[in-house]
CSV table of C-alpha atoms and ligand atoms in Angstrom, one decimal:
chain,number,residue,atom,x,y,z
A,1282,UNK,CA,-18.7,-0.7,-14.2
A,1283,UNK,CA,-19.5,-0.9,-18.3
A,1284,UNK,CA,-21.3,-2.7,-20.0
A,1285,UNK,CA,-20.5,-5.0,-22.5
A,1286,UNK,CA,-21.5,-5.9,-26.0
A,1287,UNK,CA,-22.5,-8.6,-25.1
A,1288,UNK,CA,-25.9,-9.6,-23.8
A,1289,UNK,CA,-24.6,-12.7,-21.4
A,1290,UNK,CA,-24.7,-11.5,-18.0
A,1291,UNK,CA,-21.9,-12.9,-16.4
A,1292,UNK,CA,-19.2,-11.9,-18.5
A,1293,UNK,CA,-19.0,-8.2,-17.2
A,1294,UNK,CA,-18.7,-10.1,-13.9
A,1295,UNK,CA,-15.7,-12.2,-15.1
A,1296,UNK,CA,-14.0,-9.2,-16.5
A,1297,UNK,CA,-14.2,-8.0,-12.7
A,1298,UNK,CA,-12.5,-11.2,-10.9
A,1299,UNK,CA,-9.4,-10.8,-14.3
A,1300,UNK,CA,-9.3,-7.0,-13.2
A,1301,UNK,CA,-9.9,-7.9,-9.3
A,1302,UNK,CA,-7.0,-10.4,-8.9
A,1303,UNK,CA,-5.1,-8.4,-11.9
A,1304,UNK,CA,-5.0,-5.6,-9.0
A,1305,UNK,CA,-3.8,-8.1,-6.3
A,1306,UNK,CA,-1.0,-8.9,-7.0
A,1307,UNK,CA,0.1,-5.6,-8.0
A,1308,UNK,CA,-0.6,-4.5,-4.4
A,1309,UNK,CA,1.1,-8.1,-3.6
A,1310,UNK,CA,4.0,-7.2,-5.2
A,1311,UNK,CA,4.0,-3.2,-4.5
A,1312,UNK,CA,3.5,-4.7,-0.5
A,1313,UNK,CA,6.5,-6.7,-1.2
A,1314,UNK,CA,8.9,-4.2,-2.6
A,1315,UNK,CA,7.7,-1.6,-0.1
A,1316,UNK,CA,9.7,-3.5,2.3
A,1317,UNK,CA,12.6,-2.8,0.9
A,1318,UNK,CA,12.0,1.1,1.0
A,1319,UNK,CA,10.0,1.2,4.0
A,1320,UNK,CA,14.1,-0.4,6.2
A,1321,UNK,CA,15.8,2.8,4.0
A,1322,UNK,CA,13.8,5.5,5.0
A,1323,UNK,CA,13.9,4.2,8.4
A,1324,UNK,CA,17.4,4.5,8.6
A,1325,UNK,CA,17.9,7.3,7.0
A,1326,UNK,CA,15.1,9.7,9.4
A,1327,UNK,CA,16.2,11.8,11.7
A,1328,UNK,CA,13.9,12.2,13.9
A,1329,UNK,CA,13.0,9.3,16.8
A,1330,UNK,CA,9.5,8.9,16.6
A,1331,UNK,CA,9.7,8.9,12.0
A,1332,UNK,CA,12.1,5.7,13.1
A,1333,UNK,CA,9.4,4.7,14.7
A,1334,UNK,CA,6.9,5.6,12.9
A,1335,UNK,CA,8.7,4.0,9.6
A,1336,UNK,CA,9.7,0.4,12.0
A,1337,UNK,CA,6.2,0.2,12.5
A,1338,UNK,CA,4.4,0.3,9.4
A,1339,UNK,CA,7.3,-1.5,8.0
A,1340,UNK,CA,6.5,-4.6,10.9
A,1341,UNK,CA,2.2,-3.6,9.2
A,1342,UNK,CA,3.9,-4.7,5.8
A,1343,UNK,CA,4.3,-8.0,6.9
A,1344,UNK,CA,0.9,-8.3,7.8
A,1345,UNK,CA,-0.5,-6.7,4.5
A,1346,UNK,CA,1.3,-9.4,3.3
A,1347,UNK,CA,-0.2,-12.1,4.5
A,1348,UNK,CA,-2.8,-10.4,5.0
A,1349,UNK,CA,-3.8,-10.4,0.5
A,1350,UNK,CA,-2.1,-14.1,0.7
A,1351,UNK,CA,-5.4,-15.4,2.4
A,1352,UNK,CA,-7.6,-12.9,0.6
A,1353,UNK,CA,-6.0,-15.4,-2.2
A,1354,UNK,CA,-6.5,-18.2,-0.7
A,1355,UNK,CA,-10.8,-16.8,0.0
A,1356,UNK,CA,-10.7,-17.7,-3.7
A,1357,UNK,CA,-8.8,-20.1,-4.6
A,1358,UNK,CA,-6.0,-19.8,-6.1
A,1359,UNK,CA,-2.1,-19.1,-5.2
A,1360,UNK,CA,-0.4,-15.5,-3.6
A,1361,UNK,CA,1.8,-14.4,-6.8
A,1362,UNK,CA,2.9,-10.8,-7.1
A,1363,UNK,CA,4.1,-9.1,-10.1
A,1364,UNK,CA,5.9,-6.1,-10.6
A,1365,UNK,CA,4.3,-2.8,-9.3
A,1366,UNK,CA,5.9,-0.4,-11.2
A,1367,UNK,CA,3.9,2.2,-10.0
A,1368,UNK,CA,6.2,1.2,-6.0
A,1369,UNK,CA,9.5,0.8,-8.2
A,1370,UNK,CA,8.8,4.7,-9.1
A,1371,UNK,CA,7.7,5.9,-6.4
A,1372,UNK,CA,10.4,4.6,-4.0
A,1373,UNK,CA,12.6,5.0,-7.1
A,1374,UNK,CA,11.7,8.7,-5.7
A,1375,UNK,CA,12.4,7.8,-2.4
A,1376,UNK,CA,16.0,6.8,-2.8
A,1377,UNK,CA,16.8,10.0,-5.1
A,1378,UNK,CA,15.3,12.5,-1.9
A,1379,UNK,CA,16.8,11.0,0.7
A,1380,UNK,CA,20.2,10.9,-1.6
A,1381,UNK,CA,19.5,14.8,-2.1
A,1382,UNK,CA,18.7,16.1,1.0
A,1383,UNK,CA,21.0,14.0,3.5
A,1384,UNK,CA,23.0,16.8,3.7
A,1385,UNK,CA,20.2,18.7,5.0
A,1386,UNK,CA,18.7,17.7,8.3
A,1387,UNK,CA,16.6,19.6,8.0
A,1388,UNK,CA,14.4,18.9,6.0
A,1389,UNK,CA,14.7,15.4,5.7
A,1390,UNK,CA,12.8,14.0,7.7
A,1391,UNK,CA,9.5,16.6,6.2
A,1392,UNK,CA,11.0,15.1,2.3
A,1393,UNK,CA,11.0,11.8,4.0
A,1394,UNK,CA,7.3,12.2,4.8
A,1395,UNK,CA,6.0,13.4,1.7
A,1396,UNK,CA,8.0,10.4,-0.3
A,1397,UNK,CA,6.3,8.1,2.0
A,1398,UNK,CA,3.0,10.0,2.3
A,1399,UNK,CA,2.5,9.2,-2.0
A,1400,UNK,CA,3.5,5.5,-1.4
A,1401,UNK,CA,0.4,5.4,1.7
A,1402,UNK,CA,-2.3,7.6,-0.6
A,1403,UNK,CA,-0.9,4.9,-4.2
A,1404,UNK,CA,-1.7,1.8,-1.3
A,1405,UNK,CA,-5.1,3.6,-0.4
A,1406,UNK,CA,-6.5,3.8,-3.7
A,1407,UNK,CA,-5.4,0.7,-4.4
A,1408,UNK,CA,-7.0,-1.3,-1.4
A,1409,UNK,CA,-10.2,0.9,-1.6
A,1410,UNK,CA,-10.8,-1.0,-4.9
A,1411,UNK,CA,-10.9,-3.4,-4.4
A,1412,UNK,CA,-13.0,-3.9,-1.0
A,1413,UNK,CA,-15.2,-2.4,-3.8
A,1414,UNK,CA,-14.5,-4.8,-6.3
A,1415,UNK,CA,-15.0,-7.3,-3.4
A,1416,UNK,CA,-18.3,-6.3,-2.7
A,1417,UNK,CA,-19.7,-6.2,-6.0
A,1418,UNK,CA,-18.3,-10.6,-5.5
A,1419,UNK,CA,-20.0,-10.6,-2.9
A,1420,UNK,CA,-16.7,-12.0,-1.5
A,1421,UNK,CA,-17.1,-11.6,1.7
A,1422,UNK,CA,-14.6,-12.8,3.3
A,1423,UNK,CA,-12.0,-11.1,1.1
A,1424,UNK,CA,-13.6,-7.4,1.7
A,1425,UNK,CA,-13.4,-7.9,5.1
A,1426,UNK,CA,-9.1,-8.5,4.9
A,1427,UNK,CA,-8.8,-6.5,2.2
A,1428,UNK,CA,-11.0,-2.9,4.5
A,1429,UNK,CA,-8.8,-3.6,7.1
A,1430,UNK,CA,-6.0,-3.5,5.6
A,1431,UNK,CA,-7.0,-0.1,3.5
A,1432,UNK,CA,-7.6,1.2,7.6
A,1433,UNK,CA,-4.2,0.6,8.3
A,1434,UNK,CA,-2.8,2.3,5.2
A,1435,UNK,CA,-5.5,6.1,6.2
A,1436,UNK,CA,-3.5,5.5,10.1
A,1437,UNK,CA,-0.9,6.0,8.6
A,1438,UNK,CA,-0.8,8.5,6.3
A,1439,UNK,CA,-2.3,10.5,8.9
A,1440,UNK,CA,-0.1,10.0,11.4
A,1441,UNK,CA,2.8,11.3,8.6
A,1442,UNK,CA,0.6,14.3,8.5
A,1443,UNK,CA,1.0,14.6,12.8
A,1444,UNK,CA,4.4,13.9,12.5
A,1445,UNK,CA,5.3,16.3,9.8
A,1446,UNK,CA,3.0,19.0,11.9
A,1447,UNK,CA,4.2,18.8,15.7
A,1448,UNK,CA,8.0,19.2,13.5
A,1449,UNK,CA,7.4,22.0,11.7
A,1450,UNK,CA,5.4,23.6,15.0
A,1451,UNK,CA,8.1,23.0,17.0
A,1452,UNK,CA,11.4,23.8,15.3
A,1453,UNK,CA,12.5,19.8,15.9
B,346,FE,FE1,1.0,-2.0,3.0
B,347,FE,FE1,2.1,1.6,3.6
């Protein structure tokens, strides 16, 4: 963390708080945008396994949103999200992929998995930073809640890798 020019001890922390809240609003917006994306990815998926994975992550994503509301509450702020441009871009690319490979069912699932993993990696980066910030500012409750979500995003990423490997092996 870069130090500020002022010798005021409170300054870096105030800036970190600002960054923390800004990132929380970004990921809240992102999770909300993702609900719609997961619906579309699930309805486009060919294999039942992948469909189920997307549906289960939809339910998890609803929980991530609830958890974020609790994080805001734990620091006495109202839960306000903002439009996440990165998620908008990632979901835009997922849409393009669905359109391009709609008629190539043999690779559509692989393409959907790639798109979904890009989303998960964005979330993992965001929650990873948020956990670090919460830890630095000693927001214990927020840190606990954000770590829970971070773990679920990592598990989802691993599950998607497994599904991709299995379908490649069995030539489904
Ligand atoms: Fe999430
Ligand atoms: Fe996710």
